[in-house]
Amino acid sequence: MRGFFISFEGGEGAGKTTLIEEMARQLSKEGHHVLKTREPGGTKLGEHIRAILLQHTEPVSAYAELSLFLASRAQHIMEVIGPALEAGKIVLCDRFNDSSVAYQGAARGLGMEQVSAFCKFISQGVEPQLTLYLDLDPRIGLARAAKERKQDRIEAETIMFHEKIREAYLEIHRAERHRFHLIDANLPPAKVFEEAMKLVHQHV
Ligand code: T5A
């Protein structure tokens, strides 16, 4: 693949969307072809799945939840991410496999290794070359997100659930330092952007 794949990870309200917007603007100014996208979503099918996942009001089996996130991802890779990488674009993706490992593997208790294996199967070798993880106390992130909109099904989980997600991300960071870089999301947005661009310029 000729392009470069960057994923953005973090708990709720960590600042991924804000960072992706700024980064896309900057990379475009530098002459790169950039594609911004998100998970779940990014395709028509994926956006339908997103609505089910975030707004469904009945209890959802953890296995059903994982399967839906993976279904959205498989479609996303076939329709959007794969072709963009083949066309030489820089893909900025709000969440990817690490979200499934942290949320469904760790917080829902399906097992980080098992979920990681499923993700590898579904993503058919399409993996981020660089991941920027915005690390933040979940209480702060949830408060930021709450200012923006009504809580969705996953945001409404207990604080313990959100703490498990942060612990899982930190575990991935310890295991995969070459790819999975931590940025302190408590810094002001301009500083987060500066740190992120430093990492991107080292890799792209
Ligand atoms: N999920 C997803 C899974 O469980 N498994 C999976 O496999 C996948 C792919 C997605 C949900 O699905 C789950 C995870 C999620 O629960 P979502 O709406 O996309 O749902 O959720 P988030 O990705 O968390 O999106 P948010 O919009 O809530 O958070 P962002 O994008 O991280 O934050 P952002 O940029 O919108 O910022 C939130 C607020 O904070 C301010 C912004 O201005 C904004 O008001 N802000 C800052 N404030 C202070 N300092 C900074 N540095 C700031 N940066 C931004």
Coordinates of N, CA and C and ligand atoms in Angstrom, one line a residue:
M1 N 0.8 -1.2 0.0 CA 0.0 0.0 0.0 C 0.9 1.2 0.0
R2 N 0.5 2.2 -0.8 CA 1.4 3.4 -1.0 C 1.1 4.5 0.1
G3 N 0.0 4.5 0.7 CA -0.4 5.5 1.7 C 0.2 5.3 3.0
F4 N -0.4 6.1 4.0 CA 0.1 5.9 5.4 C -1.2 6.0 6.3
F5 N -1.2 5.0 7.2 CA -2.4 4.8 8.0 C -2.2 5.2 9.5
I6 N -2.9 6.2 9.9 CA -2.8 6.7 11.3 C -4.1 6.5 12.0
S7 N -4.1 5.9 13.2 CA -5.4 5.8 13.9 C -5.2 6.6 15.2
F8 N -6.4 7.0 15.7 CA -6.4 7.9 16.9 C -7.3 7.1 18.0
E9 N -6.7 7.0 19.2 CA -7.4 6.3 20.2 C -7.5 7.1 21.5
G10 N -8.4 6.7 22.4 CA -8.6 7.3 23.6 C -9.9 7.1 24.2
G11 N -10.1 7.4 25.5 CA -11.4 7.3 26.1 C -12.4 8.3 25.6
E12 N -13.6 8.4 26.1 CA -14.6 9.3 25.7 C -14.1 10.8 25.9
G13 N -14.4 11.6 24.9 CA -14.1 13.0 25.0 C -12.6 13.4 25.2
A14 N -11.7 12.5 24.7 CA -10.3 12.8 24.9 C -9.8 13.8 24.0
G15 N -10.5 14.1 22.9 CA -10.0 15.2 22.0 C -9.6 14.7 20.6
K16 N -10.0 13.5 20.3 CA -9.6 12.9 19.0 C -10.1 13.7 17.8
T17 N -11.4 14.0 17.8 CA -12.0 14.6 16.7 C -11.4 16.0 16.5
T18 N -11.2 16.7 17.6 CA -10.5 18.1 17.5 C -9.2 17.9 16.9
L19 N -8.4 16.9 17.3 CA -7.0 16.8 16.8 C -7.0 16.4 15.3
I20 N -7.9 15.5 15.0 CA -8.0 15.0 13.6 C -8.3 16.2 12.6
E21 N -9.2 17.0 13.0 CA -9.6 18.2 12.2 C -8.4 19.1 11.9
E22 N -7.7 19.4 13.0 CA -6.5 20.3 12.8 C -5.4 19.6 12.0
M23 N -5.2 18.3 12.3 CA -4.1 17.6 11.6 C -4.4 17.5 10.1
A24 N -5.7 17.2 9.8 CA -6.0 17.1 8.4 C -5.8 18.4 7.6
R25 N -6.1 19.5 8.3 CA -5.8 20.9 7.7 C -4.4 21.1 7.5
Q26 N -3.6 20.7 8.5 CA -2.1 21.0 8.4 C -1.5 20.1 7.3
L27 N -1.8 18.8 7.3 CA -1.2 17.9 6.4 C -1.6 18.2 4.9
S28 N -2.9 18.7 4.8 CA -3.3 19.1 3.4 C -2.5 20.3 3.0
K29 N -2.2 21.3 3.9 CA -1.4 22.5 3.6 C 0.0 22.1 3.2
E30 N 0.5 21.0 3.8 CA 1.8 20.5 3.4 C 1.8 19.7 2.1
G31 N 0.7 19.6 1.5 CA 0.6 19.0 0.2 C 0.2 17.5 0.1
H32 N -0.1 17.0 1.3 CA -0.5 15.5 1.3 C -2.0 15.4 1.0
H33 N -2.3 14.2 0.4 CA -3.7 13.9 0.2 C -4.2 13.2 1.4
V34 N -5.3 13.7 2.1 CA -5.7 13.2 3.4 C -7.1 12.7 3.3
L35 N -7.3 11.6 4.0 CA -8.7 11.1 4.2 C -9.0 11.0 5.7
K36 N -10.1 11.7 6.1 CA -10.5 11.6 7.5 C -11.7 10.7 7.6
T37 N -11.6 9.8 8.5 CA -12.8 8.9 8.7 C -12.9 8.4 10.1
R38 N -13.9 7.6 10.4 CA -14.2 7.2 11.8 C -14.8 5.9 12.0
E39 N -14.6 5.3 13.2 CA -15.3 4.0 13.5 C -16.0 4.2 14.8
P40 N -17.2 3.5 15.0 CA -17.9 2.8 13.9 C -18.4 3.9 12.9
G41 N -18.5 3.5 11.6 CA -19.0 4.4 10.6 C -18.1 4.4 9.4
G42 N -18.0 5.5 8.7 CA -17.2 5.7 7.6 C -17.7 5.2 6.3
T43 N -18.8 4.4 6.3 CA -19.5 3.9 5.1 C -21.0 4.0 5.4
K44 N -21.8 3.8 4.4 CA -23.3 3.9 4.6 C -23.7 2.8 5.6
L45 N -23.2 1.6 5.3 CA -23.5 0.4 6.2 C -23.0 0.7 7.6
G46 N -21.7 1.2 7.7 CA -21.1 1.5 9.0 C -21.9 2.5 9.8
E47 N -22.4 3.5 9.1 CA -23.2 4.6 9.9 C -24.5 4.0 10.4
H48 N -25.1 3.0 9.7 CA -26.3 2.3 10.2 C -25.9 1.6 11.4
I49 N -24.8 0.9 11.4 CA -24.3 0.0 12.5 C -24.0 1.0 13.7
R50 N -23.4 2.1 13.4 CA -23.1 3.1 14.5 C -24.3 3.5 15.2
A51 N -25.4 3.8 14.5 CA -26.6 4.2 15.1 C -27.2 3.1 16.1
I52 N -27.1 1.9 15.6 CA -27.6 0.7 16.4 C -26.7 0.7 17.7
L53 N -25.4 0.7 17.5 CA -24.5 0.5 18.6 C -24.6 1.5 19.7
L54 N -24.8 2.8 19.2 CA -24.7 3.9 20.2 C -26.1 4.2 20.8
Q55 N -27.2 3.9 20.0 CA -28.5 4.3 20.5 C -29.4 3.2 20.9
H56 N -29.0 2.0 20.7 CA -29.9 0.9 21.1 C -30.2 1.0 22.6
T57 N -31.5 0.8 23.0 CA -31.8 0.9 24.4 C -32.0 -0.4 25.2
E58 N -32.1 -1.5 24.4 CA -32.2 -2.8 25.1 C -30.8 -3.3 25.4
P59 N -30.7 -4.3 26.4 CA -29.3 -4.8 26.7 C -28.7 -5.5 25.4
V60 N -27.4 -5.3 25.2 CA -26.7 -5.9 24.0 C -25.7 -6.9 24.5
S61 N -25.7 -8.1 23.9 CA -24.7 -9.1 24.3 C -23.3 -8.5 23.9
A62 N -22.3 -8.7 24.7 CA -20.9 -8.2 24.4 C -20.4 -8.8 23.1
Y63 N -20.8 -10.1 22.8 CA -20.4 -10.7 21.6 C -21.1 -10.1 20.4
A64 N -22.4 -9.7 20.6 CA -23.1 -9.0 19.5 C -22.5 -7.7 19.2
E65 N -22.1 -7.0 20.3 CA -21.5 -5.7 20.2 C -20.2 -5.8 19.4
L66 N -19.3 -6.7 19.8 CA -18.1 -6.9 19.1 C -18.3 -7.2 17.7
S67 N -19.2 -8.1 17.4 CA -19.5 -8.5 16.0 C -19.9 -7.3 15.2
L68 N -20.7 -6.4 15.7 CA -21.2 -5.2 15.0 C -20.0 -4.2 14.7
F69 N -19.2 -4.0 15.7 CA -18.0 -3.1 15.5 C -17.2 -3.7 14.4
L70 N -17.0 -5.0 14.4 CA -16.1 -5.7 13.4 C -16.8 -5.7 12.0
A71 N -18.1 -5.8 12.0 CA -18.8 -5.7 10.7 C -18.6 -4.3 10.1
S72 N -18.7 -3.3 10.9 CA -18.5 -2.0 10.4 C -17.1 -1.8 9.9
R73 N -16.1 -2.4 10.6 CA -14.7 -2.2 10.2 C -14.4 -2.9 8.9
A74 N -15.0 -4.1 8.7 CA -14.7 -4.9 7.5 C -15.2 -4.1 6.3
Q75 N -16.4 -3.5 6.4 CA -16.9 -2.8 5.3 C -16.1 -1.5 5.0
H76 N -15.6 -0.9 6.1 CA -14.9 0.3 6.1 C -13.5 0.1 5.3
I77 N -12.9 -1.1 5.6 CA -11.6 -1.4 5.0 C -11.8 -1.6 3.5
M78 N -12.9 -2.4 3.2 CA -13.1 -2.7 1.8 C -13.5 -1.4 0.9
E79 N -14.4 -0.6 1.5 CA -14.9 0.5 0.7 C -14.0 1.8 0.8
V80 N -13.4 2.0 1.9 CA -12.8 3.3 2.2 C -11.3 3.3 2.4
I81 N -10.9 2.6 3.5 CA -9.5 2.6 4.0 C -8.6 2.0 2.9
G82 N -8.9 0.8 2.5 CA -8.0 0.1 1.5 C -7.8 0.9 0.3
P83 N -8.9 1.4 -0.4 CA -8.7 2.2 -1.6 C -7.9 3.5 -1.4
A84 N -8.1 4.1 -0.2 CA -7.4 5.4 0.1 C -5.9 5.1 0.2
L85 N -5.6 4.0 0.9 CA -4.2 3.7 1.1 C -3.5 3.3 -0.3
E86 N -4.3 2.6 -1.1 CA -3.8 2.2 -2.4 C -3.6 3.5 -3.3
A87 N -4.4 4.5 -3.1 CA -4.3 5.7 -3.8 C -3.2 6.6 -3.2
G88 N -2.5 6.2 -2.2 CA -1.4 7.0 -1.6 C -1.8 8.0 -0.6
K89 N -3.0 7.9 -0.1 CA -3.4 9.0 0.9 C -3.0 8.7 2.3
I90 N -2.9 9.8 3.1 CA -2.7 9.6 4.5 C -4.1 9.4 5.1
V91 N -4.4 8.3 5.7 CA -5.7 8.0 6.3 C -5.6 8.4 7.8
L92 N -6.5 9.3 8.3 CA -6.7 9.6 9.7 C -8.0 9.0 10.2
C93 N -7.8 7.9 11.0 CA -9.0 7.2 11.4 C -9.3 7.3 12.9
D94 N -10.5 7.9 13.2 CA -10.9 8.0 14.6 C -11.3 6.7 15.1
R95 N -10.4 6.0 15.8 CA -10.6 4.6 16.4 C -10.4 3.5 15.3
F96 N -9.9 2.4 15.8 CA -9.7 1.2 14.9 C -9.6 0.0 15.9
N97 N -8.8 -1.0 15.5 CA -8.7 -2.2 16.3 C -8.5 -2.0 17.8
D98 N -7.6 -1.1 18.2 CA -7.3 -0.9 19.6 C -8.6 -0.6 20.4
S99 N -9.5 0.1 19.8 CA -10.8 0.4 20.5 C -11.5 -0.9 20.9
S100 N -11.6 -1.8 19.9 CA -12.3 -3.1 20.2 C -11.5 -3.9 21.3
V101 N -10.2 -3.8 21.2 CA -9.4 -4.6 22.3 C -9.6 -3.9 23.6
A102 N -9.7 -2.6 23.7 CA -9.8 -1.9 25.0 C -11.3 -2.0 25.5
Y103 N -12.2 -1.7 24.6 CA -13.7 -1.6 25.1 C -14.3 -3.0 25.2
Q104 N -14.2 -3.8 24.1 CA -14.8 -5.2 24.2 C -13.9 -6.2 24.9
G105 N -12.6 -6.1 24.6 CA -11.7 -7.1 25.1 C -11.5 -6.9 26.6
A106 N -11.2 -5.7 27.1 CA -10.9 -5.4 28.5 C -12.2 -5.1 29.2
A107 N -12.8 -4.0 28.8 CA -13.9 -3.5 29.7 C -15.1 -4.4 29.7
R108 N -15.5 -5.0 28.5 CA -16.6 -5.9 28.5 C -16.2 -7.3 28.9
G109 N -14.9 -7.6 29.0 CA -14.4 -8.8 29.6 C -14.3 -10.0 28.6
L110 N -14.2 -9.7 27.3 CA -14.1 -10.8 26.3 C -12.7 -11.3 26.1
G111 N -11.7 -10.5 26.7 CA -10.3 -10.9 26.6 C -9.6 -10.1 25.5
M112 N -8.5 -9.4 26.0 CA -7.8 -8.6 25.0 C -7.1 -9.4 23.9
E113 N -6.5 -10.6 24.3 CA -5.9 -11.4 23.2 C -6.8 -11.9 22.2
Q114 N -8.0 -12.4 22.8 CA -9.0 -13.0 21.9 C -9.5 -12.0 20.9
V115 N -9.8 -10.8 21.4 CA -10.4 -9.8 20.6 C -9.4 -9.3 19.6
S116 N -8.1 -9.2 20.0 CA -7.1 -8.8 19.1 C -6.9 -9.8 17.9
A117 N -7.1 -11.1 18.2 CA -7.0 -12.1 17.2 C -8.2 -11.9 16.2
F118 N -9.4 -11.7 16.7 CA -10.5 -11.4 15.8 C -10.3 -10.2 14.9
C119 N -9.7 -9.2 15.5 CA -9.5 -7.9 14.8 C -8.5 -8.2 13.7
K120 N -7.5 -8.9 14.0 CA -6.4 -9.2 12.9 C -7.1 -9.9 11.8
F121 N -8.0 -10.9 12.1 CA -8.6 -11.7 11.0 C -9.5 -10.8 10.2
I122 N -10.3 -9.9 10.8 CA -11.2 -9.0 10.1 C -10.4 -8.0 9.2
S123 N -9.3 -7.5 9.8 CA -8.7 -6.3 9.1 C -7.7 -6.8 8.0
Q124 N -7.5 -8.0 7.8 CA -6.8 -8.6 6.6 C -5.5 -7.9 6.3
G125 N -4.7 -7.7 7.4 CA -3.4 -7.1 7.2 C -3.4 -5.5 7.1
V126 N -4.6 -4.9 7.1 CA -4.6 -3.5 7.1 C -4.6 -3.0 8.5
E127 N -3.4 -2.4 8.9 CA -3.2 -2.1 10.3 C -2.6 -0.7 10.3
P128 N -2.9 0.1 11.4 CA -2.3 1.5 11.4 C -0.7 1.3 11.5
Q129 N 0.0 2.2 10.8 CA 1.4 2.2 11.0 C 1.8 3.1 12.2
L130 N 0.9 4.0 12.6 CA 1.1 4.9 13.7 C -0.2 5.1 14.4
T131 N -0.2 5.0 15.7 CA -1.4 5.2 16.5 C -1.1 6.3 17.6
L132 N -2.0 7.3 17.6 CA -1.8 8.4 18.6 C -2.9 8.2 19.6
Y133 N -2.5 7.9 20.8 CA -3.4 7.6 22.0 C -3.4 8.8 22.9
L134 N -4.6 9.4 23.0 CA -4.8 10.6 23.8 C -5.2 10.1 25.2
D135 N -4.3 10.2 26.2 CA -4.5 9.7 27.5 C -5.1 10.7 28.4
L136 N -6.2 10.3 29.1 CA -6.9 11.3 29.9 C -7.7 10.5 31.0
D137 N -7.8 11.1 32.2 CA -8.6 10.6 33.3 C -10.1 10.5 32.7
P138 N -10.7 9.4 32.7 CA -12.1 9.3 32.1 C -13.1 10.2 32.7
R139 N -12.9 10.6 34.0 CA -13.9 11.6 34.5 C -13.8 12.9 33.8
I140 N -12.6 13.3 33.4 CA -12.5 14.6 32.7 C -13.0 14.5 31.3
G141 N -12.7 13.3 30.6 CA -13.2 13.1 29.3 C -14.7 13.0 29.2
L142 N -15.3 12.3 30.2 CA -16.8 12.2 30.2 C -17.4 13.6 30.4
A143 N -16.8 14.4 31.3 CA -17.3 15.7 31.5 C -17.2 16.6 30.3
R144 N -16.1 16.5 29.5 CA -16.0 17.2 28.3 C -17.1 16.8 27.3
A145 N -17.3 15.5 27.1 CA -18.2 14.9 26.2 C -19.6 15.4 26.6
A146 N -19.9 15.4 27.9 CA -21.3 15.7 28.3 C -21.7 17.2 28.0
K147 N -20.6 18.0 27.9 CA -20.9 19.4 27.5 C -21.4 19.5 26.1
E148 N -21.0 18.6 25.3 CA -21.3 18.6 23.8 C -22.7 18.0 23.5
R149 N -23.1 16.9 24.2 CA -24.3 16.2 23.8 C -24.7 15.3 24.9
K150 N -25.9 14.7 24.6 CA -26.5 13.7 25.5 C -25.6 12.4 25.5
Q151 N -25.5 11.7 26.7 CA -24.6 10.5 26.7 C -25.2 9.4 25.8
D152 N -24.3 8.7 25.1 CA -24.8 7.5 24.4 C -24.7 6.3 25.2
R153 N -25.1 5.1 24.6 CA -25.1 3.9 25.4 C -23.8 3.5 26.1
I154 N -22.7 3.7 25.4 CA -21.4 3.3 25.9 C -20.9 4.4 26.9
E155 N -21.1 5.6 26.6 CA -20.6 6.7 27.6 C -21.3 6.5 28.9
A156 N -22.6 6.0 28.9 CA -23.4 5.9 30.1 C -23.0 4.7 31.0
E157 N -21.9 4.0 30.6 CA -21.4 2.9 31.4 C -20.8 3.5 32.7
T158 N -20.5 2.6 33.7 CA -20.0 3.0 35.0 C -18.5 3.6 34.8
I159 N -18.1 4.3 35.8 CA -16.7 4.9 35.8 C -15.7 3.8 35.8
M160 N -16.0 2.6 36.5 CA -15.1 1.5 36.5 C -14.9 1.0 35.1
F161 N -15.9 0.9 34.3 CA -15.8 0.5 32.9 C -14.9 1.4 32.2
H162 N -15.0 2.7 32.3 CA -14.1 3.6 31.6 C -12.7 3.6 32.1
E163 N -12.5 3.2 33.4 CA -11.2 3.1 34.0 C -10.5 1.9 33.4
K164 N -11.3 0.8 33.2 CA -10.7 -0.4 32.6 C -10.2 -0.1 31.2
I165 N -10.9 0.7 30.4 CA -10.5 1.1 29.1 C -9.2 1.8 29.1
R166 N -9.0 2.8 30.0 CA -7.7 3.5 30.1 C -6.6 2.5 30.5
E167 N -6.9 1.6 31.4 CA -5.8 0.6 31.8 C -5.4 -0.2 30.6
A168 N -6.4 -0.6 29.8 CA -6.1 -1.4 28.6 C -5.3 -0.7 27.6
Y169 N -5.6 0.6 27.4 CA -4.8 1.4 26.5 C -3.4 1.5 27.0
L170 N -3.2 1.7 28.3 CA -1.9 1.8 28.8 C -1.1 0.5 28.7
E171 N -1.8 -0.6 28.8 CA -1.2 -1.9 28.6 C -0.7 -2.0 27.1
I172 N -1.5 -1.6 26.2 CA -1.1 -1.7 24.7 C 0.1 -0.8 24.5
H173 N 0.1 0.4 25.2 CA 1.2 1.3 25.0 C 2.5 0.7 25.5
R174 N 2.4 0.0 26.6 CA 3.6 -0.7 27.2 C 4.1 -1.8 26.2
A175 N 3.2 -2.5 25.6 CA 3.5 -3.6 24.7 C 4.0 -3.2 23.3
E176 N 3.5 -2.0 22.8 CA 3.7 -1.7 21.4 C 4.2 -0.3 21.2
R177 N 5.2 0.1 22.0 CA 5.7 1.5 22.0 C 6.1 2.0 20.6
H178 N 6.6 1.1 19.7 CA 7.0 1.6 18.4 C 5.9 2.1 17.6
R179 N 4.6 1.6 17.8 CA 3.5 2.1 17.0 C 2.5 2.9 17.8
F180 N 2.3 2.6 19.1 CA 1.2 3.2 19.9 C 1.8 4.3 20.8
H181 N 1.7 5.5 20.4 CA 2.3 6.6 21.1 C 1.3 7.3 22.0
L182 N 1.7 7.6 23.2 CA 0.9 8.3 24.2 C 1.1 9.8 24.2
I183 N 0.0 10.5 24.2 CA 0.0 12.0 24.3 C -0.9 12.4 25.5
D184 N -0.4 13.3 26.3 CA -1.2 13.7 27.5 C -2.3 14.6 27.0
A185 N -3.6 14.1 27.1 CA -4.7 14.9 26.5 C -5.2 15.9 27.5
N186 N -4.5 16.1 28.6 CA -4.9 17.2 29.6 C -4.2 18.5 29.2
L187 N -3.3 18.4 28.2 CA -2.6 19.6 27.7 C -3.6 20.4 26.9
P188 N -3.4 21.7 26.7 CA -4.3 22.5 25.9 C -4.3 22.0 24.4
P189 N -5.4 22.1 23.7 CA -5.5 21.6 22.3 C -4.3 21.9 21.4
A190 N -3.7 23.2 21.5 CA -2.6 23.5 20.7 C -1.4 22.7 21.0
K191 N -1.2 22.4 22.3 CA 0.0 21.6 22.7 C -0.2 20.1 22.2
V192 N -1.4 19.6 22.4 CA -1.7 18.2 21.9 C -1.4 18.1 20.4
F193 N -1.8 19.1 19.7 CA -1.6 19.2 18.2 C -0.1 19.2 17.9
E194 N 0.7 20.0 18.7 CA 2.1 20.1 18.4 C 2.8 18.8 18.7
E195 N 2.4 18.1 19.8 CA 3.0 16.8 20.1 C 2.7 15.8 19.0
A196 N 1.4 15.8 18.6 CA 1.0 14.9 17.6 C 1.7 15.1 16.3
M197 N 1.9 16.4 15.9 CA 2.5 16.6 14.6 C 4.0 16.2 14.6
K198 N 4.6 16.4 15.8 CA 6.0 15.9 15.9 C 6.1 14.5 15.6
L199 N 5.2 13.7 16.2 CA 5.2 12.2 15.9 C 4.9 11.9 14.4
V200 N 4.0 12.6 13.9 CA 3.6 12.3 12.5 C 4.8 12.7 11.6
H201 N 5.5 13.8 11.8 CA 6.6 14.2 11.0 C 7.8 13.2 11.1
Q202 N 7.9 12.5 12.2 CA 8.9 11.5 12.4 C 8.6 10.3 11.5
H203 N 7.3 10.0 11.3 CA 6.9 8.8 10.6 C 6.6 8.9 9.1
V204 N 6.0 10.1 8.8 CA 5.5 10.2 7.4 C 6.5 10.8 6.5
Ligands
T5A1 N1 -16.2 1.7 20.4 C1 -15.7 2.1 19.1 C2 -16.1 0.4 20.9 O1 -16.6 0.1 22.0 N2 -15.4 -0.5 20.1 C3 -14.9 -0.2 18.9 O2 -14.3 -1.1 18.3 C4 -15.0 1.1 18.4 C5 -14.5 1.4 17.0 C6 -17.8 5.6 19.5 C7 -18.0 4.7 20.7 O3 -17.9 3.4 20.3 C8 -16.9 2.7 21.1 C9 -16.1 3.9 21.7 C10 -17.1 5.0 21.8 O4 -17.8 4.8 23.0 P1 -17.9 8.3 19.5 O5 -19.0 9.2 19.5 O6 -17.1 8.2 18.2 O7 -18.5 6.8 19.8 O8 -17.0 8.5 20.7 P2 -15.7 9.2 20.9 O9 -14.7 8.6 19.9 O10 -15.3 9.1 22.3 O11 -15.9 10.7 20.4 P3 -16.1 12.0 21.3 O12 -16.5 13.0 20.3 O13 -16.9 11.8 22.5 O14 -14.6 12.3 21.8 P4 -13.4 12.9 21.0 O15 -13.5 12.9 19.6 O16 -12.2 12.2 21.6 O17 -13.3 14.4 21.6 P5 -13.6 15.8 20.9 O18 -12.5 16.2 20.1 O19 -15.0 15.7 20.3 O20 -13.6 16.7 22.2 C11 -14.6 16.7 23.2 C12 -14.7 18.1 23.8 O21 -13.5 18.4 24.5 C13 -12.9 19.6 23.9 C14 -13.6 19.8 22.6 O22 -13.6 21.1 22.2 C15 -15.0 19.2 22.8 O23 -15.8 20.2 23.4 N3 -11.5 19.3 23.8 C16 -10.6 19.8 24.8 N4 -10.8 20.4 25.9 C17 -9.7 20.7 26.7 N5 -8.4 20.3 26.3 C18 -8.2 19.6 25.2 N6 -7.0 19.2 24.8 C19 -9.4 19.3 24.4 N7 -9.5 18.7 23.2 C20 -10.8 18.7 22.9

